[in-house]
PDB file of N, CA and C and ligand atoms in Angstrom:
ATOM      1  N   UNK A   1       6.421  20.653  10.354  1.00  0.00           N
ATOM      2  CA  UNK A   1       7.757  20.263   9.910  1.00  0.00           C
ATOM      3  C   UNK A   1       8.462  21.473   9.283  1.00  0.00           C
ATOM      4  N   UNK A   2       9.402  21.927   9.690  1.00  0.00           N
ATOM      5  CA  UNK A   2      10.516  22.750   9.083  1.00  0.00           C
ATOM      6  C   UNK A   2      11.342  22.498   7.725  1.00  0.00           C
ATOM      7  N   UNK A   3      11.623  23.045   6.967  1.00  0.00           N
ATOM      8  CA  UNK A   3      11.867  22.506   5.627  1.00  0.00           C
ATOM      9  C   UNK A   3      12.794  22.018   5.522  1.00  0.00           C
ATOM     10  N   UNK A   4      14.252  22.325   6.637  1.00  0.00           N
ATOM     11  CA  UNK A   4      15.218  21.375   6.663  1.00  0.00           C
ATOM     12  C   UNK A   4      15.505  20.202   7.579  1.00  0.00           C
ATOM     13  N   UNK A   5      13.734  19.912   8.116  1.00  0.00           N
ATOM     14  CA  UNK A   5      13.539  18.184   9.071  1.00  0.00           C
ATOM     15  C   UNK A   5      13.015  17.145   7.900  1.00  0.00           C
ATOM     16  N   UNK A   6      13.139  16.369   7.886  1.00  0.00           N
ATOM     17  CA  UNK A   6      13.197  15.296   6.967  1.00  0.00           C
ATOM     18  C   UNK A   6      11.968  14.480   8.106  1.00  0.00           C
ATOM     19  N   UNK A   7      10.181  14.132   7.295  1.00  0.00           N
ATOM     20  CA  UNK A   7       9.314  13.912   7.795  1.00  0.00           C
ATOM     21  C   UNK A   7       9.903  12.313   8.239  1.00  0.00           C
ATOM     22  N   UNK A   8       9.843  12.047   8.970  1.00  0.00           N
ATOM     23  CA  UNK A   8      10.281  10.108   9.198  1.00  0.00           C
ATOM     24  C   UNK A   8       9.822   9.147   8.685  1.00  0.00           C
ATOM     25  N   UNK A   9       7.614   9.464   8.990  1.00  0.00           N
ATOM     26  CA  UNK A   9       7.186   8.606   8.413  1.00  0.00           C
ATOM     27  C   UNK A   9       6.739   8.511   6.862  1.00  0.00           C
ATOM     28  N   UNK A  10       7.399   9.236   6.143  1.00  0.00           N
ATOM     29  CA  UNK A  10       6.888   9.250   4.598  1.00  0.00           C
ATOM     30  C   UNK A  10       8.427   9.425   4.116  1.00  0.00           C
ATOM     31  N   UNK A  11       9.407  10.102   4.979  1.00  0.00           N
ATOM     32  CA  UNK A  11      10.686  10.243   4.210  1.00  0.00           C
ATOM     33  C   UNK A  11      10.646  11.433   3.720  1.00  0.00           C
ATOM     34  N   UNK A  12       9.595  12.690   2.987  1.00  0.00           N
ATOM     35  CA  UNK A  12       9.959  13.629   2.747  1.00  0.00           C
ATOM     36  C   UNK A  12      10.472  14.842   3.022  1.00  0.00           C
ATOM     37  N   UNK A  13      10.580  15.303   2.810  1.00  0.00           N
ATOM     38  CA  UNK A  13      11.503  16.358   2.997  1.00  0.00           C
ATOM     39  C   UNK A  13      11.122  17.908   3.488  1.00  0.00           C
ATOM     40  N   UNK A  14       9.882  18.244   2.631  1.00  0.00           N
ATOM     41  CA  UNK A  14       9.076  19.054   3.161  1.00  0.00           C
ATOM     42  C   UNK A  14       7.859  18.574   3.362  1.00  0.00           C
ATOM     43  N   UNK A  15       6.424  19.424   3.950  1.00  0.00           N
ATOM     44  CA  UNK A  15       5.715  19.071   3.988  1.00  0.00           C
ATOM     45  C   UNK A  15       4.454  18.980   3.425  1.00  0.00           C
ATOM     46  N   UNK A  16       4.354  19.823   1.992  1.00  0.00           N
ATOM     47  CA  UNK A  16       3.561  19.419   1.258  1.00  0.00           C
ATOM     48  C   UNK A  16       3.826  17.914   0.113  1.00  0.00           C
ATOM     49  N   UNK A  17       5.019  17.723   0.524  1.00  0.00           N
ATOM     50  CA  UNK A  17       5.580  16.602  -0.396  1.00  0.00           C
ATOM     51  C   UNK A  17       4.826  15.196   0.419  1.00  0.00           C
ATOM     52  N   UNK A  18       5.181  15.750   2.050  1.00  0.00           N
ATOM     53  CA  UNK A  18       4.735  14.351   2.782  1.00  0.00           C
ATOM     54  C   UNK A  18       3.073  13.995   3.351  1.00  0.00           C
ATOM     55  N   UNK A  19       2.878  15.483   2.632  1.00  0.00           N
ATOM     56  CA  UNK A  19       1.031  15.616   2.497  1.00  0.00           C
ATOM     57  C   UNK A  19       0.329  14.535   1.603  1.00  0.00           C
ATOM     58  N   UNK A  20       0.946  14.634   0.393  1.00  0.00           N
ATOM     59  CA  UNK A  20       0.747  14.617  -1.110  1.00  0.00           C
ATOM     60  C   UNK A  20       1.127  12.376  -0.810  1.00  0.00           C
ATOM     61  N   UNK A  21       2.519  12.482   0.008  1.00  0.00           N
ATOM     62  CA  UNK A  21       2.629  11.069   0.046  1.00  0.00           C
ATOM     63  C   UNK A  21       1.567  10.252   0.789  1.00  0.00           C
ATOM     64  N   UNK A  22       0.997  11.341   2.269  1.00  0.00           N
ATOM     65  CA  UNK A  22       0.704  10.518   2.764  1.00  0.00           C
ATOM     66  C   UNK A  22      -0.969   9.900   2.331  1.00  0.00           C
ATOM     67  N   UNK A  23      -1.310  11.582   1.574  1.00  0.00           N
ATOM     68  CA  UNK A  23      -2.897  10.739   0.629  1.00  0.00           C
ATOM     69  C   UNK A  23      -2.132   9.832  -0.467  1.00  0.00           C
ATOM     70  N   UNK A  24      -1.380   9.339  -1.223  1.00  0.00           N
ATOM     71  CA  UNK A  24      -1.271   8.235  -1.930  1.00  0.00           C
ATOM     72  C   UNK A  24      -0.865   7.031  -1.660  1.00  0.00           C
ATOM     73  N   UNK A  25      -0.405   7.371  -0.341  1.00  0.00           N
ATOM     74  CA  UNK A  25      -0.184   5.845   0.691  1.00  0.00           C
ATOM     75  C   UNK A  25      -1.655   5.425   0.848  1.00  0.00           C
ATOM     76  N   UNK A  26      -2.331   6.199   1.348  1.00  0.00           N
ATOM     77  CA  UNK A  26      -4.100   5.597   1.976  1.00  0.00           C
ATOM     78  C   UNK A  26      -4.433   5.005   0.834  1.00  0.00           C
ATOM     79  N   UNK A  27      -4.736   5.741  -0.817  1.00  0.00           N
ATOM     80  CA  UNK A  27      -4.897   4.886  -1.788  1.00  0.00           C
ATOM     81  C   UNK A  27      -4.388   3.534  -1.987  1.00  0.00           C
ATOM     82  N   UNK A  28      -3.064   3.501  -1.903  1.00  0.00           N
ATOM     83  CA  UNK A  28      -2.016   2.349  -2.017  1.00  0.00           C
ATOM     84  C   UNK A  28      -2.511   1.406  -0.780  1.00  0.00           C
ATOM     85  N   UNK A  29      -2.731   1.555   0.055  1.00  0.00           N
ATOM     86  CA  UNK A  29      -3.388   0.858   1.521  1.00  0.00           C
ATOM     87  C   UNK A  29      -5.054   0.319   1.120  1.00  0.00           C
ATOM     88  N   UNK A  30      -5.704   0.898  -0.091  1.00  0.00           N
ATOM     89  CA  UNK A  30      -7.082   0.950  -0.508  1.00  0.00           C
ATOM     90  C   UNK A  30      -6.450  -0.467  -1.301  1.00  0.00           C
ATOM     91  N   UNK A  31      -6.011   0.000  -2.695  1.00  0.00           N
ATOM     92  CA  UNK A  31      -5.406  -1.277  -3.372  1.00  0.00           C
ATOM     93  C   UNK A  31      -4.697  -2.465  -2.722  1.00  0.00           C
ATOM     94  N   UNK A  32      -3.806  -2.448  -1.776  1.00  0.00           N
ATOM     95  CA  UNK A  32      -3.490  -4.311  -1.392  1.00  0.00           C
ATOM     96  C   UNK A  32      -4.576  -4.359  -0.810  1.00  0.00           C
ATOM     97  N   UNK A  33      -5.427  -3.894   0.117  1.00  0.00           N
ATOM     98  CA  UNK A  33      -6.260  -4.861   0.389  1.00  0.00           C
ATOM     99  C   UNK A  33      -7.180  -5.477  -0.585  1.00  0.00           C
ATOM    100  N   UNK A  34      -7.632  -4.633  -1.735  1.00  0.00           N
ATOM    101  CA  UNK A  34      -8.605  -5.191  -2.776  1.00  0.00           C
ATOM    102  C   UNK A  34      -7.664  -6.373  -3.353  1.00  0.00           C
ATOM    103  N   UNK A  35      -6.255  -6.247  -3.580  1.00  0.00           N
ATOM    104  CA  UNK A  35      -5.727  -7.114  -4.239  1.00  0.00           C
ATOM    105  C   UNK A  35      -5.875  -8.466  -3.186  1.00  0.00           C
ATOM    106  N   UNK A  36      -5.470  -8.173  -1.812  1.00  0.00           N
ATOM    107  CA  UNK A  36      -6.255  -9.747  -0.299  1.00  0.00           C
ATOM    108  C   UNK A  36      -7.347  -9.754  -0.420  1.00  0.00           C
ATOM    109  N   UNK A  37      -8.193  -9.481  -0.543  1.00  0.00           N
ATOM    110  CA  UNK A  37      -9.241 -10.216  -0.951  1.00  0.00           C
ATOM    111  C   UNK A  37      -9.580 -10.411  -1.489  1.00  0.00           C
ATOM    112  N   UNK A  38      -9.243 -10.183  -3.372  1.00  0.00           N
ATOM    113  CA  UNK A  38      -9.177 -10.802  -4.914  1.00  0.00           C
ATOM    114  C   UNK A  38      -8.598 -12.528  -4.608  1.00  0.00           C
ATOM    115  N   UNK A  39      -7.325 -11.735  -4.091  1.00  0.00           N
ATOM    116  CA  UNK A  39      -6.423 -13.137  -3.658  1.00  0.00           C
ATOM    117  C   UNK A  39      -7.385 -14.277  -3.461  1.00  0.00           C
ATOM    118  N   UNK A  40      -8.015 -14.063  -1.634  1.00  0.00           N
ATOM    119  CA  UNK A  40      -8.773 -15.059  -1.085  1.00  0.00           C
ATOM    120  C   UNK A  40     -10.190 -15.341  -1.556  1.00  0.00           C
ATOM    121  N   UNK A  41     -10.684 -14.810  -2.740  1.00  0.00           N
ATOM    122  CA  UNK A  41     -11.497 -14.994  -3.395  1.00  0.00           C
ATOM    123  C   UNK A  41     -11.505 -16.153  -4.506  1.00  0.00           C
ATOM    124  N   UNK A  42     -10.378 -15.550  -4.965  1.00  0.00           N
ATOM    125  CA  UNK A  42      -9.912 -16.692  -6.262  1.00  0.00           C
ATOM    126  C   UNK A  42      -9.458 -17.590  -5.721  1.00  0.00           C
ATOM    127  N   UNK A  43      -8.591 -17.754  -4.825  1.00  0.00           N
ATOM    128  CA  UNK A  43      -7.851 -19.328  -3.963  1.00  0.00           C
ATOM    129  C   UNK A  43      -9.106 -19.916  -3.459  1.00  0.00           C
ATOM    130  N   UNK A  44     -10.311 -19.354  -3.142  1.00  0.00           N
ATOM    131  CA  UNK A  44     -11.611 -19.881  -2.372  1.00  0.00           C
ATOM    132  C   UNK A  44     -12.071 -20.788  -3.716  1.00  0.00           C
ATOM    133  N   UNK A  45     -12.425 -20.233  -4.711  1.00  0.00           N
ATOM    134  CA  UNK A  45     -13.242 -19.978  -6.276  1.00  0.00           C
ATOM    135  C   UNK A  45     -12.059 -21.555  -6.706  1.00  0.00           C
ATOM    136  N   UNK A  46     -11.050 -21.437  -6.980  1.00  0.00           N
ATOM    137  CA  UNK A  46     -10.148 -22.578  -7.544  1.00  0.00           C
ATOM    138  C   UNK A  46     -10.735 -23.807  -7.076  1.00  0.00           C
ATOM    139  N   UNK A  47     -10.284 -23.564  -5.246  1.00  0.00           N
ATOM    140  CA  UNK A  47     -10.079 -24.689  -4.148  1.00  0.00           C
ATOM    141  C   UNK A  47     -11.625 -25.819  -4.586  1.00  0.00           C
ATOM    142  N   UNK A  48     -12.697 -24.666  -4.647  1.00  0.00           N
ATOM    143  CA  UNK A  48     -13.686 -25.338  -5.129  1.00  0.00           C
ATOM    144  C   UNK A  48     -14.355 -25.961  -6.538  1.00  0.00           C
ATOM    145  N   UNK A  49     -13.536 -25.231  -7.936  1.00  0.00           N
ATOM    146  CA  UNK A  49     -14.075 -25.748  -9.240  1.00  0.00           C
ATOM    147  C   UNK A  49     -12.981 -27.229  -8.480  1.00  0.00           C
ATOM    148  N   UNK A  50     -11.863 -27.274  -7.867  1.00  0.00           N
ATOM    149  CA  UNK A  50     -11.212 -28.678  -8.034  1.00  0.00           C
ATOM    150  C   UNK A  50     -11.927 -29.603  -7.665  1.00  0.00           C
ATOM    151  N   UNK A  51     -12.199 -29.171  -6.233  1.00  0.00           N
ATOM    152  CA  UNK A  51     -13.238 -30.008  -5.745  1.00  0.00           C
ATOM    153  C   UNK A  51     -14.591 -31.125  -6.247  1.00  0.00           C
ATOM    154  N   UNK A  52     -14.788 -29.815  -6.853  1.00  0.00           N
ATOM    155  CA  UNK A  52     -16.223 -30.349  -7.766  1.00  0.00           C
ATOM    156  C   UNK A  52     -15.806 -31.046  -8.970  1.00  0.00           C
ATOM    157  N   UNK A  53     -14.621 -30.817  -9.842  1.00  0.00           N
ATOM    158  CA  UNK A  53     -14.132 -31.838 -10.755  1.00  0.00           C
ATOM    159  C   UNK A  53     -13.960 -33.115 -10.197  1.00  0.00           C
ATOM    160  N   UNK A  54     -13.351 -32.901  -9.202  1.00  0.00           N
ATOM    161  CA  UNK A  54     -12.690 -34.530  -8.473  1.00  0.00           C
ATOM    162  C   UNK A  54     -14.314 -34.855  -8.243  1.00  0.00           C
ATOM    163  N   UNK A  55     -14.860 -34.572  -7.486  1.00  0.00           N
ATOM    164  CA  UNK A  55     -16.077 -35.304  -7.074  1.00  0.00           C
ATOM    165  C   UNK A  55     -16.651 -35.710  -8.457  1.00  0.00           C
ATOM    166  N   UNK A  56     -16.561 -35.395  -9.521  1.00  0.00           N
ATOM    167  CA  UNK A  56     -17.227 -35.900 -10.914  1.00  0.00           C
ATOM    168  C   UNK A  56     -16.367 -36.859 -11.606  1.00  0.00           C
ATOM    169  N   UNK A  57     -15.399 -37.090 -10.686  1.00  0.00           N
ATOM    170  CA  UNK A  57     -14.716 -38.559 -11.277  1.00  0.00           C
ATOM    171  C   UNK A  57     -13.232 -37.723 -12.298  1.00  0.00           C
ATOM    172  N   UNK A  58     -13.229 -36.092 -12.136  1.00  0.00           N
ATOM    173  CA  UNK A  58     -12.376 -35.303 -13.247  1.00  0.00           C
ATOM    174  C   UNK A  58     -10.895 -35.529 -12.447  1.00  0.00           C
ATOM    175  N   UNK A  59     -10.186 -34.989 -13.270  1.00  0.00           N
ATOM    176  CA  UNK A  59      -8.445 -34.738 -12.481  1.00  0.00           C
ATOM    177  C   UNK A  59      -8.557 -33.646 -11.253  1.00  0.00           C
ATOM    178  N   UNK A  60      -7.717 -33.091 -11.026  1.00  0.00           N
ATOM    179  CA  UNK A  60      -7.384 -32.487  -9.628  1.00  0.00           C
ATOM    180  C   UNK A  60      -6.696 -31.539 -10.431  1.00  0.00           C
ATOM    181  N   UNK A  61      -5.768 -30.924 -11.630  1.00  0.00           N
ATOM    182  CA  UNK A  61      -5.370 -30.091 -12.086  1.00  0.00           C
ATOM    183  C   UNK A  61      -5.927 -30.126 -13.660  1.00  0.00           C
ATOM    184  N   UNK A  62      -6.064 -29.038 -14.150  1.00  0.00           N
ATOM    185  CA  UNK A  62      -6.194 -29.023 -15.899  1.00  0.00           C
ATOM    186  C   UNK A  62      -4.939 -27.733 -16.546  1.00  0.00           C
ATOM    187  N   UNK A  63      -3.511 -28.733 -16.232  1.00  0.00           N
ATOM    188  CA  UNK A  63      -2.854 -27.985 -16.454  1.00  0.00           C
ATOM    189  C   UNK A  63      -2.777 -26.865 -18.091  1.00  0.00           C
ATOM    190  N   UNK A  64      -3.480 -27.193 -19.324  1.00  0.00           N
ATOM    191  CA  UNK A  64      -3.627 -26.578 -20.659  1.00  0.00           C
ATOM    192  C   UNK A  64      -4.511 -25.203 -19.594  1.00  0.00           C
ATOM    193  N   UNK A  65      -5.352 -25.260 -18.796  1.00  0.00           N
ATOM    194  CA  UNK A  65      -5.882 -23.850 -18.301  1.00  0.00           C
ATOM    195  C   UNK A  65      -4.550 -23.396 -17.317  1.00  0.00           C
ATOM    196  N   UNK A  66      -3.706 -23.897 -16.868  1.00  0.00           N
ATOM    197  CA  UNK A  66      -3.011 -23.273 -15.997  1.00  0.00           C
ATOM    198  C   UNK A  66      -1.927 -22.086 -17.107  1.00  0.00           C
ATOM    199  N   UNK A  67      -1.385 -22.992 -17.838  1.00  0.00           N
ATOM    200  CA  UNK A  67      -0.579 -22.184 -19.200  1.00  0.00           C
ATOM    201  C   UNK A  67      -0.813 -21.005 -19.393  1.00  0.00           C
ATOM    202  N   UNK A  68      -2.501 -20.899 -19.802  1.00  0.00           N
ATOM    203  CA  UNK A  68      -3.300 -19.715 -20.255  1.00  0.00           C
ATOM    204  C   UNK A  68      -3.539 -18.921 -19.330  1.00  0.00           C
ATOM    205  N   UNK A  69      -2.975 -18.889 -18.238  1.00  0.00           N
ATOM    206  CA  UNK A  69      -3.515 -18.408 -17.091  1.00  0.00           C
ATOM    207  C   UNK A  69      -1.787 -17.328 -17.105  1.00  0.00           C
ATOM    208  N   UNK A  70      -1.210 -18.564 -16.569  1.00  0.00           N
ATOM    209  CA  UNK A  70       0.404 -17.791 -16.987  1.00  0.00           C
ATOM    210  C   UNK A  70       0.784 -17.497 -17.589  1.00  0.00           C
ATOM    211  N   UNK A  71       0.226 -17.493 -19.047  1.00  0.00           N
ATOM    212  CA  UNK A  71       0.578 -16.580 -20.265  1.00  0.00           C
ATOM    213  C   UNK A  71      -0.137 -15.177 -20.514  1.00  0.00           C
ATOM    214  N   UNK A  72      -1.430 -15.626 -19.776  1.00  0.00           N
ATOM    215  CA  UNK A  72      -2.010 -13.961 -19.587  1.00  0.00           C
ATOM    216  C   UNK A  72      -1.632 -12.608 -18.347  1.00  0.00           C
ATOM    217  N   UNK A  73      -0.576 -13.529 -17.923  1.00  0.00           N
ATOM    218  CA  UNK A  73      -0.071 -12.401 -16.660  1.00  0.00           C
ATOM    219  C   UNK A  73       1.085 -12.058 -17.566  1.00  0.00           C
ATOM    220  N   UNK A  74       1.773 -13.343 -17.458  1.00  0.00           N
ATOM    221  CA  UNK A  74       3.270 -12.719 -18.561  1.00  0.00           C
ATOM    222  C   UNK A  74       3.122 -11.838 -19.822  1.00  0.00           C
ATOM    223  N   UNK A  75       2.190 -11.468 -20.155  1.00  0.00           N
ATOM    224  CA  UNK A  75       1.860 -11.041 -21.478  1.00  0.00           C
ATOM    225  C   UNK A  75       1.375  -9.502 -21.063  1.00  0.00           C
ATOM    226  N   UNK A  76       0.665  -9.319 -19.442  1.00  0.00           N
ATOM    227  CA  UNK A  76       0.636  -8.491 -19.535  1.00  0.00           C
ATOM    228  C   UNK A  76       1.552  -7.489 -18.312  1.00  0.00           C
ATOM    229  N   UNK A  77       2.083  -8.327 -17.340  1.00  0.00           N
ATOM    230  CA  UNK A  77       3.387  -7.611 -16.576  1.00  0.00           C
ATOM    231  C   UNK A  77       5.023  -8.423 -17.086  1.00  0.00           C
ATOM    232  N   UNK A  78       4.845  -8.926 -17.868  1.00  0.00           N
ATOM    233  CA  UNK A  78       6.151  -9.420 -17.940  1.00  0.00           C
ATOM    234  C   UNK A  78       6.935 -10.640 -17.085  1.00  0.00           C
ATOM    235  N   UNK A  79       7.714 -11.018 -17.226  1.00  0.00           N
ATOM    236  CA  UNK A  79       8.587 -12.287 -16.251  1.00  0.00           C
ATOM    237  C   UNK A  79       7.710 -12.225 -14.908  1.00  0.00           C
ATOM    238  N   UNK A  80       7.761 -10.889 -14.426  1.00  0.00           N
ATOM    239  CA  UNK A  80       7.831 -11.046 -12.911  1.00  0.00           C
ATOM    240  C   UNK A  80       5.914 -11.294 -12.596  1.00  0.00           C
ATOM    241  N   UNK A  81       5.057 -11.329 -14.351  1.00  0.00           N
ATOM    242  CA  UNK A  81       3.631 -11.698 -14.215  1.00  0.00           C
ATOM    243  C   UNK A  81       3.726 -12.976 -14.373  1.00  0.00           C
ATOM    244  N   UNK A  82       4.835 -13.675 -14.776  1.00  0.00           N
ATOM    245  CA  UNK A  82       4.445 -15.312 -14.570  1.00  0.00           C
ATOM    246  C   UNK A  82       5.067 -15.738 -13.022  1.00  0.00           C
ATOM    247  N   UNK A  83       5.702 -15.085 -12.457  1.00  0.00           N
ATOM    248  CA  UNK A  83       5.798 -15.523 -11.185  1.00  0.00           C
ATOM    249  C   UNK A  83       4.454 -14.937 -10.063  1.00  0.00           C
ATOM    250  N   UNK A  84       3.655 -14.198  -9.769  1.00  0.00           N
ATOM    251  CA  UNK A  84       2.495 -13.976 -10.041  1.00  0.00           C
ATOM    252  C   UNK A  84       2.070 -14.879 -10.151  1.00  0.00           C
ATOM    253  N   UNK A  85       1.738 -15.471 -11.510  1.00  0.00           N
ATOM    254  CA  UNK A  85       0.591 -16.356 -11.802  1.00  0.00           C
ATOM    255  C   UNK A  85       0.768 -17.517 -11.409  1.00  0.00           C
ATOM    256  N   UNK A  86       2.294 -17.725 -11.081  1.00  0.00           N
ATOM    257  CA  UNK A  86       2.371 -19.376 -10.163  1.00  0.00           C
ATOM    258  C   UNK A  86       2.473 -19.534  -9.017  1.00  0.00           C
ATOM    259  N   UNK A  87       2.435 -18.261  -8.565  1.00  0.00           N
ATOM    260  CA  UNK A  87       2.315 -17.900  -6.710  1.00  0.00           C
ATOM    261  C   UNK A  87       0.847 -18.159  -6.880  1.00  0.00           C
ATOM    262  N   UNK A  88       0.043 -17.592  -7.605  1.00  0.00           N
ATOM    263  CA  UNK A  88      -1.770 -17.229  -7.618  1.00  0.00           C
ATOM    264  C   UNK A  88      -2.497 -18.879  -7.729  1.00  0.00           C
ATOM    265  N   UNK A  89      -1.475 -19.364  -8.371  1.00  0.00           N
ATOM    266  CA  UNK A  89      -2.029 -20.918  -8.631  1.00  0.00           C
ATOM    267  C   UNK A  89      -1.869 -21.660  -7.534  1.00  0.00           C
ATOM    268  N   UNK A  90      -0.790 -21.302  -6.924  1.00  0.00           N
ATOM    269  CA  UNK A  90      -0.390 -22.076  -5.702  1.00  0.00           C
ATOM    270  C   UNK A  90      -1.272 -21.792  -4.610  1.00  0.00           C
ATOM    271  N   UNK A  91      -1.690 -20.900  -4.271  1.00  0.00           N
ATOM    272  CA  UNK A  91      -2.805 -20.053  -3.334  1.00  0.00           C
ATOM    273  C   UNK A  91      -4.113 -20.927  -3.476  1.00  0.00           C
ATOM    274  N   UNK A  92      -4.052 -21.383  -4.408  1.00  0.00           N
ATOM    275  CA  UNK A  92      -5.505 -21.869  -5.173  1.00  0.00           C
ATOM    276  C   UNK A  92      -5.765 -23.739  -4.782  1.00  0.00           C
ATOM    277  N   UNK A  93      -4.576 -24.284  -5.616  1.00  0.00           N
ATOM    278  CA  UNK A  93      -4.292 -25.878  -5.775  1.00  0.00           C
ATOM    279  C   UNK A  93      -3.649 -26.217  -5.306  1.00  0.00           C
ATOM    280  N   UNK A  94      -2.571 -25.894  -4.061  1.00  0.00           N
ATOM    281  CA  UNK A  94      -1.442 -25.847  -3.382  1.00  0.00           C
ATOM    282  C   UNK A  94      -0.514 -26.374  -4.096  1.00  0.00           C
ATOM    283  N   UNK A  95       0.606 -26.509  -3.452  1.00  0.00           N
ATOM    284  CA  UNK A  95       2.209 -26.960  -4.301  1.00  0.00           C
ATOM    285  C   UNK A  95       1.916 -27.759  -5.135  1.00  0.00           C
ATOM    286  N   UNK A  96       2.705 -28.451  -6.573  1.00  0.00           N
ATOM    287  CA  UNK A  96       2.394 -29.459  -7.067  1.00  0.00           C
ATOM    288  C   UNK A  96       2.966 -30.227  -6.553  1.00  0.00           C
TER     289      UNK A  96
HETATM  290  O1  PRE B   1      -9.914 -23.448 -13.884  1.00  0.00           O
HETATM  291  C1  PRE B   1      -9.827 -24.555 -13.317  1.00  0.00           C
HETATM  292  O2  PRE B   1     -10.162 -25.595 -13.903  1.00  0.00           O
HETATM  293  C2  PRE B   1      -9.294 -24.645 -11.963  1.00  0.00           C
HETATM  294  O3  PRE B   1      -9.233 -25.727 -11.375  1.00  0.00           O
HETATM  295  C3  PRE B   1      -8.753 -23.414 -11.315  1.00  0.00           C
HETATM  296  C4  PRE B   1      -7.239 -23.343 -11.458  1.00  0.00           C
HETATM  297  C5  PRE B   1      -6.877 -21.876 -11.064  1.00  0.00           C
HETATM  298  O4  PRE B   1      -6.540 -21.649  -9.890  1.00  0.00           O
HETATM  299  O5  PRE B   1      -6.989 -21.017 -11.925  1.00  0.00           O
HETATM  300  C6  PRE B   1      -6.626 -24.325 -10.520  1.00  0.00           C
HETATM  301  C7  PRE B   1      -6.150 -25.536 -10.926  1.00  0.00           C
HETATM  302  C8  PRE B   1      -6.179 -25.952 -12.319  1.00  0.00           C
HETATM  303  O6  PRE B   1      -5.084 -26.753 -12.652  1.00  0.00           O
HETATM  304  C9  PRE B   1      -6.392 -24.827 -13.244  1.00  0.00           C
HETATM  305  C10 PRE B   1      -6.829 -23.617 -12.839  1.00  0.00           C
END
C-alpha cells in the first residue's frame, strides 16, 4: 500500500496502521466468539436450573435473582449493562 491509498479492508491509511489494526481485529474476532459461547453456555445453564425447579414443583422464574443479575451489569457497564442483562435473560427463559 502506498501512503496516499487508503487500505479498504481496515480503513487505514497507511500500512503499519492497517498492520497494527489488522492484529487487533483477530483479537477482537478471539473475544465475540468467547463472548458466543459464554452466551450459549449460560442460556444452556438457565434453560436447565428452570427446568429442574419446575420439575420440583418450584416457579419457572425467581424474579428477586433476576434484579441482582441486572443490577450487577448496570453497576458495572452502565444503562446500556442493563439492557445486556435483559437480552442475557431472555437468551436463557425466553420472553416474559
Ligand atoms: O438463577 C436462576 O434461578 C435461574 O433460573 C437462571 C435465571 C438466569 O438466566 O440467570 C433465569 C431465570 C430466573 O428468573 C432467574 C435467573
Amino acid at each position: 500500500m502506498t501512503a496516499d491509498v487508503m487500505d479498504q479492508a481496515t480503513g487505514a491509511g497507511k500500512e503499519p496502521a492497517a498492520e497494527r489494526i489488522r492484529e487487533m481485529r483477530e483479537r477482537i474476532n478471539e473475544i465475540d466468539q468467547a463472548i458466543i459461547d459464554l452466551w450459549l453456555e449460560r442460556a444452556s445453564l438457565s434453560q436447565e436450573v428452570g427446568k429442574t425447579r419446575m420439575a420440583s414443583g418450584g416457579t419457572r422464574l425467581v424474579l428477586a435473582r433476576e434484579r441482582e443479575i441486572v443490577e450487577r451489569f448496570r453497576a458495572a457497564l452502565g444503562p446500556d449493562g442493563t439492557q445486556v442483562a435483559l437480552l442475557l435473560l431472555r437468551s436463557g427463559r425466553g420472553p416474559l
